[in-house]
mmCIF file of N, CA and C in Angstrom:
data_model
loop_
_atom_site.group_PDB
_atom_site.id
_atom_site.type_symbol
_atom_site.label_atom_id
_atom_site.label_comp_id
_atom_site.label_asym_id
_atom_site.label_seq_id
_atom_site.Cartn_x
_atom_site.Cartn_y
_atom_site.Cartn_z
ATOM 1 N N MET A 1 0.818 -1.155 -0.043
ATOM 2 C CA MET A 1 -0.066 0.042 0.030
ATOM 3 C C MET A 1 0.868 1.188 0.072
ATOM 4 N N THR A 2 0.643 2.159 -0.905
ATOM 5 C CA THR A 2 1.398 3.302 -1.048
ATOM 6 C C THR A 2 0.806 4.513 -0.285
ATOM 7 N N THR A 3 1.429 5.153 0.581
ATOM 8 C CA THR A 3 0.833 6.458 1.228
ATOM 9 C C THR A 3 1.439 7.626 0.659
ATOM 10 N N ILE A 4 0.566 8.644 0.459
ATOM 11 C CA ILE A 4 1.044 9.915 -0.052
ATOM 12 C C ILE A 4 1.514 10.766 1.208
ATOM 13 N N LYS A 5 2.676 11.289 1.065
ATOM 14 C CA LYS A 5 3.150 12.247 2.182
ATOM 15 C C LYS A 5 2.443 13.622 1.961
ATOM 16 N N THR A 6 2.204 14.190 3.216
ATOM 17 C CA THR A 6 1.690 15.690 3.189
ATOM 18 C C THR A 6 2.873 16.565 2.836
ATOM 19 N N SER A 7 2.544 17.811 2.476
ATOM 20 C CA SER A 7 3.507 18.829 2.337
ATOM 21 C C SER A 7 4.309 18.999 3.601
ATOM 22 N N ASP A 8 3.644 19.021 4.724
ATOM 23 C CA ASP A 8 4.376 19.232 6.056
ATOM 24 C C ASP A 8 5.339 18.129 6.221
ATOM 25 N N GLU A 9 5.025 16.908 6.015
ATOM 26 C CA GLU A 9 5.936 15.727 6.147
ATOM 27 C C GLU A 9 7.116 15.776 5.139
ATOM 28 N N ILE A 10 6.838 16.233 3.901
ATOM 29 C CA ILE A 10 7.988 16.499 3.030
ATOM 30 C C ILE A 10 8.905 17.569 3.417
ATOM 31 N N LEU A 11 8.320 18.708 3.932
ATOM 32 C CA LEU A 11 9.141 19.761 4.390
ATOM 33 C C LEU A 11 10.026 19.363 5.635
ATOM 34 N N LYS A 12 9.443 18.599 6.572
ATOM 35 C CA LYS A 12 10.178 18.259 7.646
ATOM 36 C C LYS A 12 11.397 17.246 7.288
ATOM 37 N N GLU A 13 11.126 16.373 6.265
ATOM 38 C CA GLU A 13 12.207 15.500 5.805
ATOM 39 C C GLU A 13 13.272 16.349 5.098
ATOM 40 N N LEU A 14 12.883 17.308 4.197
ATOM 41 C CA LEU A 14 13.808 18.165 3.632
ATOM 42 C C LEU A 14 14.686 18.941 4.626
ATOM 43 N N ALA A 15 13.995 19.499 5.723
ATOM 44 C CA ALA A 15 14.741 20.174 6.715
ATOM 45 C C ALA A 15 15.714 19.349 7.454
ATOM 46 N N ASN A 16 15.378 18.029 7.767
ATOM 47 C CA ASN A 16 16.168 17.117 8.428
ATOM 48 C C ASN A 16 17.377 16.760 7.589
ATOM 49 N N SER A 17 17.138 16.561 6.197
ATOM 50 C CA SER A 17 18.189 16.254 5.418
ATOM 51 C C SER A 17 19.204 17.340 5.329
ATOM 52 N N LYS A 18 18.711 18.598 5.104
ATOM 53 C CA LYS A 18 19.541 19.804 4.969
ATOM 54 C C LYS A 18 20.283 19.946 6.289
ATOM 55 N N GLY A 19 19.733 19.714 7.440
ATOM 56 C CA GLY A 19 20.467 19.813 8.712
ATOM 57 C C GLY A 19 21.617 18.871 8.778
ATOM 58 N N LYS A 20 21.431 17.617 8.235
ATOM 59 C CA LYS A 20 22.476 16.755 8.193
ATOM 60 C C LYS A 20 23.615 17.163 7.225
ATOM 61 N N TYR A 21 23.170 17.751 6.081
ATOM 62 C CA TYR A 21 24.218 18.214 5.112
ATOM 63 C C TYR A 21 25.029 19.371 5.730
ATOM 64 N N ARG A 22 24.289 20.198 6.352
ATOM 65 C CA ARG A 22 25.015 21.318 7.034
ATOM 66 C C ARG A 22 26.046 20.778 8.045
ATOM 67 N N THR A 23 25.554 19.888 8.754
ATOM 68 C CA THR A 23 26.545 19.331 9.861
ATOM 69 C C THR A 23 27.762 18.818 9.203
ATOM 70 N N ILE A 24 27.654 18.075 8.064
ATOM 71 C CA ILE A 24 28.887 17.529 7.347
ATOM 72 C C ILE A 24 29.676 18.545 6.811
ATOM 73 N N VAL A 25 29.082 19.655 6.172
ATOM 74 C CA VAL A 25 29.822 20.783 5.572
ATOM 75 C C VAL A 25 30.476 21.523 6.649
ATOM 76 N N GLN A 26 29.817 21.779 7.876
ATOM 77 C CA GLN A 26 30.550 22.599 8.920
ATOM 78 C C GLN A 26 31.705 21.723 9.529
ATOM 79 N N ALA A 27 31.490 20.442 9.567
ATOM 80 C CA ALA A 27 32.703 19.503 10.000
ATOM 81 C C ALA A 27 33.788 19.735 9.059
ATOM 82 N N GLY A 28 33.596 19.780 7.817
ATOM 83 C CA GLY A 28 34.625 19.906 6.752
ATOM 84 C C GLY A 28 35.224 21.179 6.943
ATOM 85 N N ILE A 29 34.519 22.316 7.166
ATOM 86 C CA ILE A 29 35.176 23.525 7.294
ATOM 87 C C ILE A 29 35.943 23.600 8.587
ATOM 88 N N ALA A 30 35.459 23.037 9.669
ATOM 89 C CA ALA A 30 36.213 23.010 10.930
ATOM 90 C C ALA A 30 37.619 22.137 10.708
ATOM 91 N N LYS A 31 37.600 21.104 9.932
ATOM 92 C CA LYS A 31 38.697 20.277 9.650
ATOM 93 C C LYS A 31 39.704 21.156 8.894
ATOM 94 N N TRP A 32 39.130 21.785 7.871
ATOM 95 C CA TRP A 32 40.103 22.546 6.924
ATOM 96 C C TRP A 32 40.750 23.713 7.826
ATOM 97 N N VAL A 33 39.988 24.395 8.660
ATOM 98 C CA VAL A 33 40.573 25.365 9.471
ATOM 99 C C VAL A 33 41.758 24.874 10.428
ATOM 100 N N LYS A 34 41.347 23.693 11.014
ATOM 101 C CA LYS A 34 42.385 23.124 12.015
ATOM 102 C C LYS A 34 43.640 22.608 11.208
ATOM 103 N N ASP A 35 43.416 21.999 10.000
ATOM 104 C CA ASP A 35 44.571 21.599 9.133
ATOM 105 C C ASP A 35 45.440 22.758 8.709
ATOM 106 N N PHE A 36 44.803 23.958 8.484
ATOM 107 C CA PHE A 36 45.373 25.117 8.162
ATOM 108 C C PHE A 36 46.278 25.693 9.340
ATOM 109 N N GLN A 37 45.524 25.656 10.428
ATOM 110 C CA GLN A 37 46.163 26.264 11.667
ATOM 111 C C GLN A 37 47.493 25.338 12.001
ATOM 112 N N ASP A 38 47.333 24.005 11.729
ATOM 113 C CA ASP A 38 48.378 23.084 12.022
ATOM 114 C C ASP A 38 49.504 23.151 10.950
ATOM 115 N N GLY A 39 49.265 23.903 9.800
ATOM 116 C CA GLY A 39 50.343 24.026 8.841
ATOM 117 C C GLY A 39 50.259 22.888 7.761
ATOM 118 N N ARG A 40 49.184 22.162 7.833
ATOM 119 C CA ARG A 40 49.042 21.074 6.835
ATOM 120 C C ARG A 40 48.507 21.579 5.434
ATOM 121 N N ILE A 41 47.814 22.752 5.603
ATOM 122 C CA ILE A 41 47.220 23.325 4.324
ATOM 123 C C ILE A 41 48.001 24.573 4.097
ATOM 124 N N LYS A 42 48.371 24.873 2.906
ATOM 125 C CA LYS A 42 48.918 26.185 2.571
ATOM 126 C C LYS A 42 47.924 27.165 1.956
ATOM 127 N N ILE A 43 48.245 28.309 2.066
ATOM 128 C CA ILE A 43 47.282 29.297 1.301
ATOM 129 C C ILE A 43 46.773 29.097 -0.021
ATOM 130 N N GLU A 44 47.686 28.324 -0.752
ATOM 131 C CA GLU A 44 47.315 28.121 -2.232
ATOM 132 C C GLU A 44 46.091 27.119 -2.362
ATOM 133 N N SER A 45 45.736 26.558 -1.181
ATOM 134 C CA SER A 45 44.615 25.535 -1.376
ATOM 135 C C SER A 45 43.373 25.990 -0.753
ATOM 136 N N VAL A 46 43.032 27.255 -0.709
ATOM 137 C CA VAL A 46 41.864 27.887 -0.133
ATOM 138 C C VAL A 46 40.626 27.478 -0.975
ATOM 139 N N ASP A 47 40.828 27.024 -2.168
ATOM 140 C CA ASP A 47 39.631 26.609 -2.961
ATOM 141 C C ASP A 47 38.669 25.697 -2.332
ATOM 142 N N ASP A 48 39.279 24.709 -1.548
ATOM 143 C CA ASP A 48 38.474 23.702 -0.930
ATOM 144 C C ASP A 48 37.606 24.366 0.194
ATOM 145 N N LEU A 49 38.213 25.350 0.864
ATOM 146 C CA LEU A 49 37.371 25.960 1.947
ATOM 147 C C LEU A 49 36.335 26.893 1.190
ATOM 148 N N LYS A 50 36.619 27.603 0.147
ATOM 149 C CA LYS A 50 35.699 28.470 -0.535
ATOM 150 C C LYS A 50 34.512 27.525 -0.995
ATOM 151 N N LYS A 51 34.787 26.379 -1.489
ATOM 152 C CA LYS A 51 33.656 25.517 -1.853
ATOM 153 C C LYS A 51 32.707 25.058 -0.838
ATOM 154 N N LEU A 52 33.432 24.762 0.398
ATOM 155 C CA LEU A 52 32.650 24.448 1.491
ATOM 156 C C LEU A 52 31.840 25.540 2.091
ATOM 157 N N VAL A 53 32.403 26.625 2.060
ATOM 158 C CA VAL A 53 31.602 27.834 2.580
ATOM 159 C C VAL A 53 30.456 28.183 1.675
ATOM 160 N N GLU A 54 30.783 28.149 0.332
ATOM 161 C CA GLU A 54 29.730 28.357 -0.677
ATOM 162 C C GLU A 54 28.582 27.442 -0.576
ATOM 163 N N LEU A 55 28.869 26.140 -0.346
ATOM 164 C CA LEU A 55 27.938 25.126 -0.133
ATOM 165 C C LEU A 55 27.145 25.364 1.032
ATOM 166 N N ASP A 56 27.639 25.715 2.226
ATOM 167 C CA ASP A 56 26.988 26.046 3.388
ATOM 168 C C ASP A 56 26.051 27.220 3.119
ATOM 169 N N ILE A 57 26.469 28.274 2.513
ATOM 170 C CA ILE A 57 25.701 29.487 2.304
ATOM 171 C C ILE A 57 24.441 29.188 1.393
ATOM 172 N N HIS A 58 24.762 28.267 0.342
ATOM 173 C CA HIS A 58 23.685 27.835 -0.606
ATOM 174 C C HIS A 58 22.632 27.074 0.174
ATOM 175 N N ILE A 59 22.982 26.174 1.005
ATOM 176 C CA ILE A 59 21.921 25.464 1.823
ATOM 177 C C ILE A 59 21.229 26.431 2.646
ATOM 178 N N GLN A 60 21.901 27.410 3.209
ATOM 179 C CA GLN A 60 21.154 28.348 4.180
ATOM 180 C C GLN A 60 20.204 29.122 3.413
ATOM 181 N N LYS A 61 20.645 29.556 2.180
ATOM 182 C CA LYS A 61 19.814 30.377 1.309
ATOM 183 C C LYS A 61 18.566 29.654 0.888
ATOM 184 N N ASP A 62 18.806 28.441 0.586
ATOM 185 C CA ASP A 62 17.583 27.633 0.146
ATOM 186 C C ASP A 62 16.625 27.650 1.319
ATOM 187 N N ASP A 63 17.084 27.456 2.527
ATOM 188 C CA ASP A 63 16.223 27.399 3.731
ATOM 189 C C ASP A 63 15.368 28.700 3.821
ATOM 190 N N TYR A 64 16.166 29.871 3.654
ATOM 191 C CA TYR A 64 15.594 31.132 3.826
ATOM 192 C C TYR A 64 14.537 31.460 2.758
ATOM 193 N N VAL A 65 14.874 31.028 1.436
ATOM 194 C CA VAL A 65 13.915 31.265 0.312
ATOM 195 C C VAL A 65 12.670 30.399 0.669
ATOM 196 N N MET A 66 12.875 29.139 1.072
ATOM 197 C CA MET A 66 11.641 28.348 1.322
ATOM 198 C C MET A 66 10.935 28.886 2.445
ATOM 199 N N SER A 67 11.449 29.411 3.456
ATOM 200 C CA SER A 67 10.733 29.940 4.763
ATOM 201 C C SER A 67 9.865 31.085 4.226
ATOM 202 N N LYS A 68 10.314 31.861 3.258
ATOM 203 C CA LYS A 68 9.460 32.965 2.754
ATOM 204 C C LYS A 68 8.232 32.462 1.936
ATOM 205 N N ASN A 69 8.288 31.253 1.343
ATOM 206 C CA ASN A 69 7.323 30.634 0.542
ATOM 207 C C ASN A 69 6.285 29.818 1.356
ATOM 208 N N VAL A 70 6.589 29.453 2.411
ATOM 209 C CA VAL A 70 5.852 28.524 3.245
ATOM 210 C C VAL A 70 4.837 29.344 4.128
ATOM 211 N N LYS A 71 3.641 28.987 4.058
ATOM 212 C CA LYS A 71 2.723 29.724 4.927
ATOM 213 C C LYS A 71 2.594 28.964 6.241
ATOM 214 N N ILE A 72 2.726 29.603 7.364
ATOM 215 C CA ILE A 72 2.798 28.846 8.602
ATOM 216 C C ILE A 72 1.319 28.931 9.129
ATOM 217 N N ARG A 73 0.862 27.709 9.597
ATOM 218 C CA ARG A 73 -0.428 27.574 10.169
ATOM 219 C C ARG A 73 -0.269 27.893 11.694
ATOM 220 N N LYS A 74 -1.163 28.785 12.166
ATOM 221 C CA LYS A 74 -1.345 29.121 13.500
ATOM 222 C C LYS A 74 -2.359 28.279 14.065
ATOM 223 N N GLU A 75 -2.146 27.493 15.120
ATOM 224 C CA GLU A 75 -3.120 26.595 15.717
ATOM 225 C C GLU A 75 -3.626 27.194 17.111
#
């Protein structure tokens, strides 16, 4: 039997997934910063950090845009 998910259920699942993705991205940023501080990364390799930061901003921007489009029900 197939059940159809409600919009609220889908939004909750998306928010949960995005939260997990942000956790992974933020861990990558923290690791990059630690490796840089420990001298394992040189300034020439900031492109990896730039990609991680851009990905984190992109995820947050999507959440912001979605929050502007979702009507919140007051109960």
